[in-house]
mmCIF file of C-alpha atoms in Angstrom:
data_model
loop_
_atom_site.group_PDB
_atom_site.id
_atom_site.type_symbol
_atom_site.label_atom_id
_atom_site.label_comp_id
_atom_site.label_asym_id
_atom_site.label_seq_id
_atom_site.Cartn_x
_atom_site.Cartn_y
_atom_site.Cartn_z
ATOM 1 C CA UNK A 1 5.554 9.309 54.529
ATOM 2 C CA UNK A 2 2.116 10.328 53.280
ATOM 3 C CA UNK A 3 0.641 13.401 54.452
ATOM 4 C CA UNK A 4 -3.128 14.079 55.257
ATOM 5 C CA UNK A 5 -4.419 11.104 53.375
ATOM 6 C CA UNK A 6 -3.446 7.689 51.746
ATOM 7 C CA UNK A 7 -3.879 6.738 48.180
ATOM 8 C CA UNK A 8 -5.953 3.348 48.029
ATOM 9 C CA UNK A 9 -7.139 3.590 44.396
ATOM 10 C CA UNK A 10 -5.918 3.738 41.036
ATOM 11 C CA UNK A 11 -4.286 6.916 39.878
ATOM 12 C CA UNK A 12 -5.463 8.159 36.420
ATOM 13 C CA UNK A 13 -3.080 11.311 36.115
ATOM 14 C CA UNK A 14 0.099 11.709 38.174
ATOM 15 C CA UNK A 15 2.480 14.519 37.740
ATOM 16 C CA UNK A 16 5.491 15.446 40.048
ATOM 17 C CA UNK A 17 7.937 18.528 39.678
ATOM 18 C CA UNK A 18 10.822 18.864 41.677
ATOM 19 C CA UNK A 19 13.555 21.419 42.100
ATOM 20 C CA UNK A 20 16.925 21.345 44.004
ATOM 21 C CA UNK A 21 17.319 25.065 44.518
ATOM 22 C CA UNK A 22 15.636 28.300 43.989
ATOM 23 C CA UNK A 23 16.576 31.731 44.804
ATOM 24 C CA UNK A 24 14.568 35.103 44.640
ATOM 25 C CA UNK A 25 16.326 38.594 44.880
ATOM 26 C CA UNK A 26 14.380 41.752 45.797
ATOM 27 C CA UNK A 27 15.846 44.932 44.334
ATOM 28 C CA UNK A 28 15.413 48.333 45.206
ATOM 29 C CA UNK A 29 17.151 51.308 43.557
ATOM 30 C CA UNK A 30 19.271 48.840 41.474
ATOM 31 C CA UNK A 31 20.526 46.846 44.461
ATOM 32 C CA UNK A 32 19.339 43.647 46.116
ATOM 33 C CA UNK A 33 18.110 44.264 49.385
ATOM 34 C CA UNK A 34 16.766 40.828 50.246
ATOM 35 C CA UNK A 35 16.633 37.062 49.086
ATOM 36 C CA UNK A 36 14.342 34.184 49.704
ATOM 37 C CA UNK A 37 15.642 30.663 48.905
ATOM 38 C CA UNK A 38 14.350 27.325 49.254
ATOM 39 C CA UNK A 39 15.678 23.934 48.513
ATOM 40 C CA UNK A 40 14.214 20.369 47.825
ATOM 41 C CA UNK A 41 11.091 21.667 46.674
ATOM 42 C CA UNK A 42 8.468 19.273 45.048
ATOM 43 C CA UNK A 43 4.894 19.581 43.662
ATOM 44 C CA UNK A 44 2.893 16.382 43.087
ATOM 45 C CA UNK A 45 -0.599 16.373 41.409
ATOM 46 C CA UNK A 46 -2.562 12.868 41.523
ATOM 47 C CA UNK A 47 -5.759 12.796 39.846
ATOM 48 C CA UNK A 48 -7.990 9.547 40.699
ATOM 49 C CA UNK A 49 -11.605 8.833 40.035
ATOM 50 C CA UNK A 50 -13.068 9.848 43.272
ATOM 51 C CA UNK A 51 -10.447 12.824 44.130
ATOM 52 C CA UNK A 52 -7.588 15.180 43.186
ATOM 53 C CA UNK A 53 -4.677 15.527 45.463
ATOM 54 C CA UNK A 54 -2.024 18.259 45.330
ATOM 55 C CA UNK A 55 1.060 18.064 47.533
ATOM 56 C CA UNK A 56 3.834 20.219 47.884
ATOM 57 C CA UNK A 57 6.959 20.155 49.927
ATOM 58 C CA UNK A 58 9.780 22.387 50.821
ATOM 59 C CA UNK A 59 12.789 21.068 52.725
ATOM 60 C CA UNK A 60 14.695 24.192 53.524
ATOM 61 C CA UNK A 61 13.721 28.085 53.659
ATOM 62 C CA UNK A 62 15.675 30.999 54.383
ATOM 63 C CA UNK A 63 15.159 34.865 53.992
ATOM 64 C CA UNK A 64 18.266 37.300 54.161
ATOM 65 C CA UNK A 65 18.567 40.880 54.563
ATOM 66 C CA UNK A 66 21.525 41.785 52.137
ATOM 67 C CA UNK A 67 22.164 45.372 53.045
ATOM 68 C CA UNK A 68 23.606 47.126 55.082
ATOM 69 C CA UNK A 69 25.148 43.742 55.866
ATOM 70 C CA UNK A 70 24.120 40.284 55.339
ATOM 71 C CA UNK A 71 22.104 38.397 57.948
ATOM 72 C CA UNK A 72 19.617 35.853 58.205
ATOM 73 C CA UNK A 73 15.979 36.777 58.978
ATOM 74 C CA UNK A 74 14.296 33.396 58.570
ATOM 75 C CA UNK A 75 16.198 29.940 58.655
ATOM 76 C CA UNK A 76 14.849 26.491 58.795
ATOM 77 C CA UNK A 77 16.245 23.303 60.530
ATOM 78 C CA UNK A 78 17.953 20.922 58.252
ATOM 79 C CA UNK A 79 16.829 17.766 59.802
ATOM 80 C CA UNK A 80 12.998 17.835 58.678
ATOM 81 C CA UNK A 81 11.047 19.290 56.050
ATOM 82 C CA UNK A 82 10.080 22.826 56.851
ATOM 83 C CA UNK A 83 6.796 23.007 54.700
ATOM 84 C CA UNK A 84 4.269 20.232 53.885
ATOM 85 C CA UNK A 85 1.065 21.066 52.076
ATOM 86 C CA UNK A 86 -1.751 18.768 50.989
ATOM 87 C CA UNK A 87 -4.973 19.844 49.278
ATOM 88 C CA UNK A 88 -7.586 17.126 48.619
ATOM 89 C CA UNK A 89 -10.720 17.732 46.348
ATOM 90 C CA UNK A 90 -13.187 14.922 46.953
ATOM 91 C CA UNK A 91 -16.269 14.103 44.622
ATOM 92 C CA UNK A 92 -19.371 13.596 46.561
ATOM 93 C CA UNK A 93 -20.910 11.198 43.841
ATOM 94 C CA UNK A 94 -19.140 8.057 45.230
ATOM 95 C CA UNK A 95 -19.229 5.689 48.098
ATOM 96 C CA UNK A 96 -15.553 6.700 49.532
ATOM 97 C CA UNK A 97 -16.833 10.476 50.076
ATOM 98 C CA UNK A 98 -15.653 11.312 53.422
ATOM 99 C CA UNK A 99 -18.311 13.883 54.304
ATOM 100 C CA UNK A 100 -16.439 16.994 53.168
ATOM 101 C CA UNK A 101 -15.973 18.475 49.779
ATOM 102 C CA UNK A 102 -12.311 19.790 50.288
ATOM 103 C CA UNK A 103 -9.704 19.241 52.516
ATOM 104 C CA UNK A 104 -6.361 21.372 53.281
ATOM 105 C CA UNK A 105 -3.362 20.068 55.371
ATOM 106 C CA UNK A 106 -0.696 22.516 56.452
ATOM 107 C CA UNK A 107 2.174 21.473 58.330
ATOM 108 C CA UNK A 108 4.880 24.084 59.284
ATOM 109 C CA UNK A 109 7.900 23.130 61.203
ATOM 110 C CA UNK A 110 10.086 25.219 63.483
ATOM 111 C CA UNK A 111 12.148 27.839 62.119
ATOM 112 C CA UNK A 112 14.535 30.654 63.676
ATOM 113 C CA UNK A 113 13.060 34.251 62.989
ATOM 114 C CA UNK A 114 15.188 37.330 63.542
ATOM 115 C CA UNK A 115 12.841 40.292 63.878
ATOM 116 C CA UNK A 116 15.014 43.343 62.273
ATOM 117 C CA UNK A 117 12.875 46.488 62.158
ATOM 118 C CA UNK A 118 14.885 47.955 59.088
ATOM 119 C CA UNK A 119 14.427 44.958 57.083
ATOM 120 C CA UNK A 120 10.601 44.787 57.679
ATOM 121 C CA UNK A 121 10.160 48.700 57.096
ATOM 122 C CA UNK A 122 12.163 47.994 53.678
ATOM 123 C CA UNK A 123 10.079 45.034 52.586
ATOM 124 C CA UNK A 124 6.951 46.524 53.353
ATOM 125 C CA UNK A 125 7.908 49.534 51.492
ATOM 126 C CA UNK A 126 8.914 47.597 48.436
ATOM 127 C CA UNK A 127 5.338 45.803 48.315
ATOM 128 C CA UNK A 128 3.573 49.141 48.895
ATOM 129 C CA UNK A 129 5.263 50.427 45.714
ATOM 130 C CA UNK A 130 4.273 47.579 43.800
ATOM 131 C CA UNK A 131 0.661 47.907 44.920
ATOM 132 C CA UNK A 132 0.701 51.646 44.197
ATOM 133 C CA UNK A 133 1.964 50.704 40.466
ATOM 134 C CA UNK A 134 -0.611 48.095 39.878
ATOM 135 C CA UNK A 135 -3.529 50.444 41.080
ATOM 136 C CA UNK A 136 -2.237 53.092 38.577
ATOM 137 C CA UNK A 137 -2.129 50.569 35.861
ATOM 138 C CA UNK A 138 -5.602 49.210 36.664
ATOM 139 C CA UNK A 139 -6.780 53.039 36.533
ATOM 140 C CA UNK A 140 -5.683 53.452 33.052
ATOM 141 C CA UNK A 141 -6.707 50.268 31.612
ATOM 142 C CA UNK A 142 -10.482 50.950 31.310
ATOM 143 C CA UNK A 143 -12.697 53.819 30.780
ATOM 144 C CA UNK A 144 -14.533 54.595 34.064
ATOM 145 C CA UNK A 145 -18.178 53.297 32.755
ATOM 146 C CA UNK A 146 -16.697 49.909 31.690
ATOM 147 C CA UNK A 147 -14.598 49.711 34.909
ATOM 148 C CA UNK A 148 -17.832 50.118 37.120
ATOM 149 C CA UNK A 149 -19.899 47.460 35.288
ATOM 150 C CA UNK A 150 -17.274 45.159 35.200
ATOM 151 C CA UNK A 151 -16.186 45.648 38.833
ATOM 152 C CA UNK A 152 -20.115 44.987 40.082
ATOM 153 C CA UNK A 153 -20.436 41.652 37.856
ATOM 154 C CA UNK A 154 -16.943 40.660 38.910
ATOM 155 C CA UNK A 155 -17.414 41.060 42.801
ATOM 156 C CA UNK A 156 -21.011 39.188 42.716
ATOM 157 C CA UNK A 157 -19.190 36.276 40.694
ATOM 158 C CA UNK A 158 -16.112 36.117 42.869
ATOM 159 C CA UNK A 159 -18.271 36.137 46.101
ATOM 160 C CA UNK A 160 -20.471 33.198 44.640
ATOM 161 C CA UNK A 161 -17.394 31.142 43.698
ATOM 162 C CA UNK A 162 -15.509 32.117 46.898
ATOM 163 C CA UNK A 163 -18.732 30.878 49.077
ATOM 164 C CA UNK A 164 -19.040 27.483 46.910
ATOM 165 C CA UNK A 165 -15.276 26.765 47.223
ATOM 166 C CA UNK A 166 -15.194 26.905 50.955
ATOM 167 C CA UNK A 167 -18.337 25.054 51.723
ATOM 168 C CA UNK A 168 -17.525 21.663 53.318
ATOM 169 C CA UNK A 169 -13.957 22.521 53.715
ATOM 170 C CA UNK A 170 -11.711 20.548 56.385
ATOM 171 C CA UNK A 171 -8.479 22.310 57.885
ATOM 172 C CA UNK A 172 -5.683 20.365 59.425
ATOM 173 C CA UNK A 173 -3.122 22.816 60.425
ATOM 174 C CA UNK A 174 0.174 22.048 62.547
ATOM 175 C CA UNK A 175 2.692 24.756 63.161
ATOM 176 C CA UNK A 176 5.676 24.071 65.239
ATOM 177 C CA UNK A 177 6.602 26.941 67.289
ATOM 178 C CA UNK A 178 9.423 29.397 65.941
ATOM 179 C CA UNK A 179 12.589 30.514 67.626
ATOM 180 C CA UNK A 180 12.233 34.229 67.661
ATOM 181 C CA UNK A 181 15.162 36.567 68.237
ATOM 182 C CA UNK A 182 14.676 40.196 68.684
ATOM 183 C CA UNK A 183 18.028 42.281 68.379
ATOM 184 C CA UNK A 184 18.538 45.494 70.330
ATOM 185 C CA UNK A 185 18.730 47.644 66.739
ATOM 186 C CA UNK A 186 18.989 46.716 63.099
ATOM 187 C CA UNK A 187 22.665 46.617 62.987
ATOM 188 C CA UNK A 188 23.066 44.556 66.378
ATOM 189 C CA UNK A 189 25.626 41.765 65.933
ATOM 190 C CA UNK A 190 23.433 39.957 68.658
ATOM 191 C CA UNK A 191 21.682 37.532 65.949
#
């Protein structure tokens, strides 16, 4: 099933990467406190004369809290793909130009979400520590005069690139409603 567009011209370059399963563990103080896993992931790139198409698909996703006791925070349904994402970059030089430069299609199917306060706090604290470490490393990398000059030039360049990237952008976003469970507390068995 094609998402977002059909391919009706010759493909000049095609790349397809697939992965059956991947798991990412988040450690804090030497212990894993969370995991994110996904299965049946694919990433495809098609380059044609008039457009570039980047597609990604994820069949199943799961986020779990591992401490104090294992529990699912996010779980997807097995019967459909959880995420389909397509990005198309059109060239305006050709007759098949649709009137917009870029198109982003995001389709997210339903999932069960357990709002466990302790997990959310632990997860936010984990990334707060990463942000603080990054800021510290950035402060020590350049002398102040070089840093200020680079920051001003980089900000202007980034702003111009961002404005140019988003001009004539078409979005198609479909999100199926999630099933949200709010337990009585973080150790509640009513999940």
